[in-house]
Amino acid sequence: MQCVMVSDHDVSTLERARNNHETTLENLLDTTCTTEDDLNATINSVGSIPLCFESLEWGNSQDLRLVQDAIAEHSVPRQRHADLILGSDVIYDTSVVEPLLRTVQALLGGNGRFLLAQSFAFDQETEVEMDRCCEEMGLKRTIVLDEQEGDHRIQEFCCV
């Protein structure tokens, strides 16, 4: 893994995420590093993967370009796609399905995967919209885990 990208359309949420990350690293260094060797080992294992925080509104081409540029800045060789995208409880209305999946499709590389976790069942209209968008955008949708009749589900999306 060359880079971890954290995104949200809400700038204050991103700022909280950045602050949480920095606090966690500080606490980790304070509690685990009793010697210089411990400090070096921790820095090499935790701090060696760049972590980027970028605003991203699904379907916004300008935001998408900024995220792709940030990915390219931290990848060797330079690439403008993601190998793995994670989302959890991000579909809260049928209207967000198409912009979300268009953004995912634009960001995924050839072998990239989007894992979508949900803690509640989607209504039938949302399920139909997801299938329609996947067919239109050339995405394959696979249910990886389905517990409690859709209340706990993990889905995988990839380019066909």
PDB file of C-alpha atoms in Angstrom:
ATOM      1  CA  MET A   1       0.000   0.000   0.000  1.00  0.00           C
ATOM      2  CA  GLN A   2       1.446   3.333  -1.044  1.00  0.00           C
ATOM      3  CA  CYS A   3      -1.106   5.787   0.305  1.00  0.00           C
ATOM      4  CA  VAL A   4      -4.252   5.942   2.417  1.00  0.00           C
ATOM      5  CA  MET A   5      -6.786   8.568   1.374  1.00  0.00           C
ATOM      6  CA  VAL A   6      -9.471   9.753   3.786  1.00  0.00           C
ATOM      7  CA  SER A   7     -12.283  11.700   2.152  1.00  0.00           C
ATOM      8  CA  ASP A   8     -15.562  13.335   3.014  1.00  0.00           C
ATOM      9  CA  HIS A   9     -17.519  16.218   1.530  1.00  0.00           C
ATOM     10  CA  ASP A  10     -17.708  17.874   4.966  1.00  0.00           C
ATOM     11  CA  VAL A  11     -14.497  19.779   5.710  1.00  0.00           C
ATOM     12  CA  SER A  12     -15.096  19.766   9.484  1.00  0.00           C
ATOM     13  CA  THR A  13     -15.439  15.965   9.429  1.00  0.00           C
ATOM     14  CA  LEU A  14     -12.103  15.736   7.620  1.00  0.00           C
ATOM     15  CA  GLU A  15     -10.503  18.037  10.172  1.00  0.00           C
ATOM     16  CA  ARG A  16     -11.790  15.849  13.025  1.00  0.00           C
ATOM     17  CA  ALA A  17     -10.445  12.766  11.250  1.00  0.00           C
ATOM     18  CA  ARG A  18      -7.033  14.418  10.828  1.00  0.00           C
ATOM     19  CA  ASN A  19      -6.977  15.467  14.484  1.00  0.00           C
ATOM     20  CA  ASN A  20      -7.966  11.947  15.592  1.00  0.00           C
ATOM     21  CA  HIS A  21      -5.191  10.466  13.457  1.00  0.00           C
ATOM     22  CA  GLU A  22      -2.579  12.837  14.874  1.00  0.00           C
ATOM     23  CA  THR A  23      -3.715  12.229  18.462  1.00  0.00           C
ATOM     24  CA  THR A  24      -3.652   8.472  17.937  1.00  0.00           C
ATOM     25  CA  LEU A  25      -0.106   8.612  16.546  1.00  0.00           C
ATOM     26  CA  GLU A  26       1.057  10.782  19.437  1.00  0.00           C
ATOM     27  CA  ASN A  27      -0.496   8.404  21.978  1.00  0.00           C
ATOM     28  CA  LEU A  28       0.990   5.392  20.202  1.00  0.00           C
ATOM     29  CA  LEU A  29       4.456   6.918  20.219  1.00  0.00           C
ATOM     30  CA  ASP A  30       4.127   7.962  23.878  1.00  0.00           C
ATOM     31  CA  THR A  31       2.956   4.551  25.105  1.00  0.00           C
ATOM     32  CA  THR A  32       5.000   2.133  22.989  1.00  0.00           C
ATOM     33  CA  CYS A  33       8.348   3.808  22.563  1.00  0.00           C
ATOM     34  CA  THR A  34      10.597   3.300  25.553  1.00  0.00           C
ATOM     35  CA  THR A  35      13.842   3.038  23.585  1.00  0.00           C
ATOM     36  CA  GLU A  36      15.199   4.582  20.416  1.00  0.00           C
ATOM     37  CA  ASP A  37      14.866   1.191  18.674  1.00  0.00           C
ATOM     38  CA  ASP A  38      11.172   1.063  19.670  1.00  0.00           C
ATOM     39  CA  LEU A  39      10.678   4.580  18.342  1.00  0.00           C
ATOM     40  CA  ASN A  40      12.352   3.755  15.008  1.00  0.00           C
ATOM     41  CA  ALA A  41      10.377   0.529  14.612  1.00  0.00           C
ATOM     42  CA  THR A  42       7.072   2.292  15.340  1.00  0.00           C
ATOM     43  CA  ILE A  43       7.798   5.169  12.975  1.00  0.00           C
ATOM     44  CA  ASN A  44       8.836   2.764  10.210  1.00  0.00           C
ATOM     45  CA  SER A  45       5.745   0.591  10.591  1.00  0.00           C
ATOM     46  CA  VAL A  46       3.105   3.254  11.191  1.00  0.00           C
ATOM     47  CA  GLY A  47       4.453   6.415   9.645  1.00  0.00           C
ATOM     48  CA  SER A  48       5.776   4.942   6.422  1.00  0.00           C
ATOM     49  CA  ILE A  49       2.422   5.023   4.620  1.00  0.00           C
ATOM     50  CA  PRO A  50       1.307   8.538   3.687  1.00  0.00           C
ATOM     51  CA  LEU A  51      -2.163   9.478   4.904  1.00  0.00           C
ATOM     52  CA  CYS A  52      -3.992  12.120   2.869  1.00  0.00           C
ATOM     53  CA  PHE A  53      -7.179  13.977   3.767  1.00  0.00           C
ATOM     54  CA  GLU A  54      -9.127  15.319   0.779  1.00  0.00           C
ATOM     55  CA  SER A  55     -12.589  16.788   0.397  1.00  0.00           C
ATOM     56  CA  LEU A  56     -14.664  14.769  -2.052  1.00  0.00           C
ATOM     57  CA  GLU A  57     -18.238  15.367  -3.088  1.00  0.00           C
ATOM     58  CA  TRP A  58     -19.469  12.393  -5.101  1.00  0.00           C
ATOM     59  CA  GLY A  59     -20.022  13.267  -8.737  1.00  0.00           C
ATOM     60  CA  ASN A  60     -18.001  16.502  -8.496  1.00  0.00           C
ATOM     61  CA  SER A  61     -15.397  16.359 -11.279  1.00  0.00           C
ATOM     62  CA  GLN A  62     -13.185  19.052  -9.717  1.00  0.00           C
ATOM     63  CA  ASP A  63     -13.026  17.179  -6.378  1.00  0.00           C
ATOM     64  CA  LEU A  64     -12.367  13.949  -8.276  1.00  0.00           C
ATOM     65  CA  ARG A  65      -9.372  15.474 -10.101  1.00  0.00           C
ATOM     66  CA  LEU A  66      -7.924  16.745  -6.804  1.00  0.00           C
ATOM     67  CA  VAL A  67      -8.213  13.284  -5.250  1.00  0.00           C
ATOM     68  CA  GLN A  68      -6.664  11.664  -8.334  1.00  0.00           C
ATOM     69  CA  ASP A  69      -3.806  14.189  -8.208  1.00  0.00           C
ATOM     70  CA  ALA A  70      -3.228  13.409  -4.506  1.00  0.00           C
ATOM     71  CA  ILE A  71      -3.165   9.671  -5.261  1.00  0.00           C
ATOM     72  CA  ALA A  72      -0.659  10.228  -8.089  1.00  0.00           C
ATOM     73  CA  GLU A  73       1.544  12.343  -5.826  1.00  0.00           C
ATOM     74  CA  HIS A  74       1.958   9.429  -3.408  1.00  0.00           C
ATOM     75  CA  SER A  75       2.236   6.474  -5.797  1.00  0.00           C
ATOM     76  CA  VAL A  76       5.194   4.974  -7.629  1.00  0.00           C
ATOM     77  CA  PRO A  77       4.793   4.588 -10.514  1.00  0.00           C
ATOM     78  CA  ARG A  78       2.390   7.507 -10.666  1.00  0.00           C
ATOM     79  CA  GLN A  79      -1.175   6.329 -10.955  1.00  0.00           C
ATOM     80  CA  ARG A  80      -4.435   8.207 -10.609  1.00  0.00           C
ATOM     81  CA  HIS A  81      -6.576   5.351  -9.372  1.00  0.00           C
ATOM     82  CA  ALA A  82      -7.245   3.554  -6.120  1.00  0.00           C
ATOM     83  CA  ASP A  83      -6.646  -0.125  -5.515  1.00  0.00           C
ATOM     84  CA  LEU A  84      -9.116  -0.249  -2.638  1.00  0.00           C
ATOM     85  CA  ILE A  85     -11.992   2.009  -1.641  1.00  0.00           C
ATOM     86  CA  LEU A  86     -13.834   1.445   1.630  1.00  0.00           C
ATOM     87  CA  GLY A  87     -17.236   2.875   2.486  1.00  0.00           C
ATOM     88  CA  SER A  88     -19.534   2.252   5.432  1.00  0.00           C
ATOM     89  CA  ASP A  89     -23.146   3.400   5.753  1.00  0.00           C
ATOM     90  CA  VAL A  90     -22.677   5.954   2.978  1.00  0.00           C
ATOM     91  CA  ILE A  91     -25.918   5.278   1.085  1.00  0.00           C
ATOM     92  CA  TYR A  92     -28.662   7.010   3.031  1.00  0.00           C
ATOM     93  CA  ASP A  93     -30.930   7.891   0.104  1.00  0.00           C
ATOM     94  CA  THR A  94     -31.484   6.485  -3.380  1.00  0.00           C
ATOM     95  CA  SER A  95     -30.352   9.793  -4.917  1.00  0.00           C
ATOM     96  CA  VAL A  96     -26.743   9.294  -3.751  1.00  0.00           C
ATOM     97  CA  VAL A  97     -26.293   5.906  -5.464  1.00  0.00           C
ATOM     98  CA  GLU A  98     -25.456   7.204  -8.941  1.00  0.00           C
ATOM     99  CA  PRO A  99     -22.963   9.936  -7.914  1.00  0.00           C
ATOM    100  CA  LEU A 100     -21.298   7.541  -5.462  1.00  0.00           C
ATOM    101  CA  LEU A 101     -20.874   4.756  -8.014  1.00  0.00           C
ATOM    102  CA  ARG A 102     -19.747   7.193 -10.754  1.00  0.00           C
ATOM    103  CA  THR A 103     -17.055   8.456  -8.389  1.00  0.00           C
ATOM    104  CA  VAL A 104     -16.055   4.905  -7.432  1.00  0.00           C
ATOM    105  CA  GLN A 105     -15.877   3.863 -11.086  1.00  0.00           C
ATOM    106  CA  ALA A 106     -13.666   6.860 -11.931  1.00  0.00           C
ATOM    107  CA  LEU A 107     -11.311   6.142  -9.008  1.00  0.00           C
ATOM    108  CA  LEU A 108     -10.960   2.362  -9.324  1.00  0.00           C
ATOM    109  CA  GLY A 109      -7.988   0.937 -11.158  1.00  0.00           C
ATOM    110  CA  GLY A 110      -8.202  -2.171 -13.325  1.00  0.00           C
ATOM    111  CA  ASN A 111      -8.013  -4.613 -10.415  1.00  0.00           C
ATOM    112  CA  GLY A 112      -9.373  -2.177  -7.835  1.00  0.00           C
ATOM    113  CA  ARG A 113     -12.158  -3.016  -5.423  1.00  0.00           C
ATOM    114  CA  PHE A 114     -14.800  -1.005  -3.600  1.00  0.00           C
ATOM    115  CA  LEU A 115     -16.038  -2.598  -0.374  1.00  0.00           C
ATOM    116  CA  LEU A 116     -19.310  -1.182   0.878  1.00  0.00           C
ATOM    117  CA  ALA A 117     -20.492  -2.089   4.373  1.00  0.00           C
ATOM    118  CA  GLN A 118     -23.941  -1.282   5.660  1.00  0.00           C
ATOM    119  CA  SER A 119     -25.603  -1.675   9.031  1.00  0.00           C
ATOM    120  CA  PHE A 120     -29.157  -1.364   7.751  1.00  0.00           C
ATOM    121  CA  ALA A 121     -31.167  -2.841   4.888  1.00  0.00           C
ATOM    122  CA  PHE A 122     -31.609  -0.811   1.714  1.00  0.00           C
ATOM    123  CA  ASP A 123     -35.126  -0.381   0.405  1.00  0.00           C
ATOM    124  CA  GLN A 124     -36.070  -2.057  -2.876  1.00  0.00           C
ATOM    125  CA  GLU A 125     -35.791   1.207  -4.820  1.00  0.00           C
ATOM    126  CA  THR A 126     -32.153   1.612  -3.713  1.00  0.00           C
ATOM    127  CA  GLU A 127     -31.325  -2.013  -4.605  1.00  0.00           C
ATOM    128  CA  VAL A 128     -32.812  -1.533  -8.097  1.00  0.00           C
ATOM    129  CA  GLU A 129     -30.900   1.736  -8.555  1.00  0.00           C
ATOM    130  CA  MET A 130     -27.634   0.061  -7.529  1.00  0.00           C
ATOM    131  CA  ASP A 131     -28.181  -2.719 -10.072  1.00  0.00           C
ATOM    132  CA  ARG A 132     -29.083  -0.192 -12.794  1.00  0.00           C
ATOM    133  CA  CYS A 133     -25.993   1.933 -12.126  1.00  0.00           C
ATOM    134  CA  CYS A 134     -23.688  -1.080 -12.011  1.00  0.00           C
ATOM    135  CA  GLU A 135     -24.959  -2.295 -15.375  1.00  0.00           C
ATOM    136  CA  GLU A 136     -24.681   1.175 -16.928  1.00  0.00           C
ATOM    137  CA  MET A 137     -21.185   1.832 -15.525  1.00  0.00           C
ATOM    138  CA  GLY A 138     -19.651  -1.587 -16.105  1.00  0.00           C
ATOM    139  CA  LEU A 139     -19.376  -2.494 -12.436  1.00  0.00           C
ATOM    140  CA  LYS A 140     -19.800  -5.971 -11.025  1.00  0.00           C
ATOM    141  CA  ARG A 141     -21.602  -6.098  -7.658  1.00  0.00           C
ATOM    142  CA  THR A 142     -21.125  -9.104  -5.371  1.00  0.00           C
ATOM    143  CA  ILE A 143     -22.684  -9.632  -1.944  1.00  0.00           C
ATOM    144  CA  VAL A 144     -19.789 -10.853   0.205  1.00  0.00           C
ATOM    145  CA  LEU A 145     -21.639 -11.034   3.527  1.00  0.00           C
ATOM    146  CA  ASP A 146     -25.359 -10.787   4.242  1.00  0.00           C
ATOM    147  CA  GLU A 147     -26.622 -11.199   7.791  1.00  0.00           C
ATOM    148  CA  GLN A 148     -30.003 -10.517   9.327  1.00  0.00           C
ATOM    149  CA  GLU A 149     -31.802 -10.071   5.995  1.00  0.00           C
ATOM    150  CA  GLY A 150     -29.616  -7.220   4.737  1.00  0.00           C
ATOM    151  CA  ASP A 151     -29.195  -5.396   8.047  1.00  0.00           C
ATOM    152  CA  HIS A 152     -25.476  -6.244   8.047  1.00  0.00           C
ATOM    153  CA  ARG A 153     -24.098  -6.509   4.553  1.00  0.00           C
ATOM    154  CA  ILE A 154     -20.759  -6.162   2.822  1.00  0.00           C
ATOM    155  CA  GLN A 155     -20.716  -5.750  -0.943  1.00  0.00           C
ATOM    156  CA  GLU A 156     -17.789  -5.729  -3.340  1.00  0.00           C
ATOM    157  CA  PHE A 157     -17.752  -3.701  -6.553  1.00  0.00           C
ATOM    158  CA  CYS A 158     -15.165  -3.977  -9.316  1.00  0.00           C
ATOM    159  CA  CYS A 159     -14.843  -2.910 -12.946  1.00  0.00           C
ATOM    160  CA  VAL A 160     -15.885  -5.537 -15.459  1.00  0.00           C
TER     161      VAL A 160
END
